[in-house]
Each structure stands twice: as C-alpha cells, then as structure tokens.
mmCIF file of C-alpha atoms in Angstrom:
data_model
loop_
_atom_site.group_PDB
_atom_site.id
_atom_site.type_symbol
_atom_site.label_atom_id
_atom_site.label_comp_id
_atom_site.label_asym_id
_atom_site.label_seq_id
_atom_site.Cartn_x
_atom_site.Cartn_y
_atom_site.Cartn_z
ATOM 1 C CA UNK A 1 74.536 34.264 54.484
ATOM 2 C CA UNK A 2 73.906 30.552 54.639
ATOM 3 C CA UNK A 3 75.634 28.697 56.691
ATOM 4 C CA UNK A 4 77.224 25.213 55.685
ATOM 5 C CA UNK A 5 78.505 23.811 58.598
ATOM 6 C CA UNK A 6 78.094 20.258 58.592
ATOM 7 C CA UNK A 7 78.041 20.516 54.770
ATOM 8 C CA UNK A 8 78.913 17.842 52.694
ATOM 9 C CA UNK A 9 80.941 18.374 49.359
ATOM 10 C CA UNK A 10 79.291 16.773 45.846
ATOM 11 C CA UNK A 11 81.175 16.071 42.593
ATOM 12 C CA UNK A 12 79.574 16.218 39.507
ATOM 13 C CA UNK A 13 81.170 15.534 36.179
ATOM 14 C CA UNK A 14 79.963 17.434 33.291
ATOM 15 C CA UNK A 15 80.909 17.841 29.847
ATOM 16 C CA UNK A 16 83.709 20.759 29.306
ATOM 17 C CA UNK A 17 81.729 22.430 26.668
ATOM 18 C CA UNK A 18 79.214 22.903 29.473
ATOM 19 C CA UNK A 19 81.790 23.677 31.802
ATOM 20 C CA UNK A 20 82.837 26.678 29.304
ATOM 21 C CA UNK A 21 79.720 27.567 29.210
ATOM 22 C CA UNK A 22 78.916 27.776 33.053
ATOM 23 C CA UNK A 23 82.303 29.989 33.004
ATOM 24 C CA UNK A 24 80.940 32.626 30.870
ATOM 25 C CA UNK A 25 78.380 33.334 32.920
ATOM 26 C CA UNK A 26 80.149 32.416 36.264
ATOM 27 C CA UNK A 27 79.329 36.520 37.210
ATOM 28 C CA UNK A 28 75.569 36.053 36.659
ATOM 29 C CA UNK A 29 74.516 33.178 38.071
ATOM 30 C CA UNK A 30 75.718 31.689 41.221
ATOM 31 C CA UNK A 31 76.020 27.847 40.293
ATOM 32 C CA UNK A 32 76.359 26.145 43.509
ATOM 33 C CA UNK A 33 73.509 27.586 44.922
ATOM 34 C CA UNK A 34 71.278 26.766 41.662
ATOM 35 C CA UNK A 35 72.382 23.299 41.984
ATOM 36 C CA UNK A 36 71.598 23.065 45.698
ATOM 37 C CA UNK A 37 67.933 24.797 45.072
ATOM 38 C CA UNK A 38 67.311 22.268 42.209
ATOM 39 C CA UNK A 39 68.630 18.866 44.446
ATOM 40 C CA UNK A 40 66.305 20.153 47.258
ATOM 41 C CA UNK A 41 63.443 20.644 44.917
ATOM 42 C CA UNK A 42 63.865 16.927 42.723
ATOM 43 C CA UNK A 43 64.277 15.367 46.405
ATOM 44 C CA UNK A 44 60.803 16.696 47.058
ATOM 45 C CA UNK A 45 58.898 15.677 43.891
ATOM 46 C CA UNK A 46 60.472 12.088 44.749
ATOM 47 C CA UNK A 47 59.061 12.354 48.538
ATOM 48 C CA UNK A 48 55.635 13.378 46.769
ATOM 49 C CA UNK A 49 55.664 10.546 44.170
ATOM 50 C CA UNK A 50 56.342 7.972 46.906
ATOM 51 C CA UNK A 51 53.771 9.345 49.180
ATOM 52 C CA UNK A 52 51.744 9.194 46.186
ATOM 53 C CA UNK A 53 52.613 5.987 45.379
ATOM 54 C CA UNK A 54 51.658 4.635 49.071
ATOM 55 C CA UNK A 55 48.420 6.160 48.479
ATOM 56 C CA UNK A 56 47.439 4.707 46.016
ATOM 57 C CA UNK A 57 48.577 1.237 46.943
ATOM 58 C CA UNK A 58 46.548 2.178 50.194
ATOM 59 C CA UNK A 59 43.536 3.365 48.427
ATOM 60 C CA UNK A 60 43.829 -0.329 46.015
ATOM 61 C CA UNK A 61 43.945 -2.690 49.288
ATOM 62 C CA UNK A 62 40.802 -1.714 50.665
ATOM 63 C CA UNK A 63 37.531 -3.523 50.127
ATOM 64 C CA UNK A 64 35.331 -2.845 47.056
ATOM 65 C CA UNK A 65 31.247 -2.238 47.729
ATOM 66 C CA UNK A 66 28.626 -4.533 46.988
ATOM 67 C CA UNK A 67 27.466 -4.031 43.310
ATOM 68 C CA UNK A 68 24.346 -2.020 42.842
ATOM 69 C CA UNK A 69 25.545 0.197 46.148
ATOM 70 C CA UNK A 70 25.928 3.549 44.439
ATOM 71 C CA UNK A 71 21.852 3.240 42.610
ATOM 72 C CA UNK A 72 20.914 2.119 46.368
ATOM 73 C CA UNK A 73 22.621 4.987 47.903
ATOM 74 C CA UNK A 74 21.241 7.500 45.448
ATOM 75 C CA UNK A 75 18.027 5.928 45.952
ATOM 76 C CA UNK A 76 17.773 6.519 49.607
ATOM 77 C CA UNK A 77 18.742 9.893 49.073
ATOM 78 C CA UNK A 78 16.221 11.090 46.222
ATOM 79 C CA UNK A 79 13.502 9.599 49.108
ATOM 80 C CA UNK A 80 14.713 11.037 51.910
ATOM 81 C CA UNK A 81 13.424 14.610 50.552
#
C-alpha cells in the first residue's frame, strides 16, 4: 500500500467519450495509479532532455583543436610502434 500523505490532488479534464470509456474498464485497470506511473516517467525524459541539452551546450563552448591535429596525432602514434 502506498502511502499519500502529503499528496497533492490533480484535475484533468478529458473528453466524456473517454471518460465512458475509462468506466468500462474501471475493474481492470487502476487509473490513478497509471496516470501517476506515466507523470513520473514524462517528468524523467524531461530531466534527461535538459541534462542533455546542458551537455551539449557544454560540449559546444569549449575550444576547437588546431587544424591538422587529428593527422598529427595519428602520426605520432603509427611512429611510436
């Protein structure tokens, strides 16, 4: 049992055909705990896509390398065997 203490109460409006629908199978699926598991979930893709987003912003600001660096580095290597 989960509890909800400190809970906070959501309203949603929906379409009444949907609401019908959610009715029928009111017995089989246990809606408020669908629509909690799918809030938690979307909350985390956003938290990933911002991360994601700082990353790359991150990974743009830094400094470039000097042109020709990747031949020189390959270079080196090849020679140092």
């Amino acid at each position: 049992m989960v509890n909800y203490m400190g809970s906070a109460v959501v309203t949603v409006r929906i379409p009444e055909e949907l609401k019908k629908e959610m009715e029928r199978y009111r017995g089989k699926v246990n809606w408020s705990a669908e629509i909690r598991e799918f809030i938690a979930e979307r909350i985390e893709e956003e938290k990933k896509r911002e991360a994601f987003e700082r990353l790359l912003h991150l990974v743009e600001s830094l400094p470039g390398v000097p042109e020709g660096t990747s031949k020189r580095l390959v270079r080196d290597d090849r020679e140092s065997h």
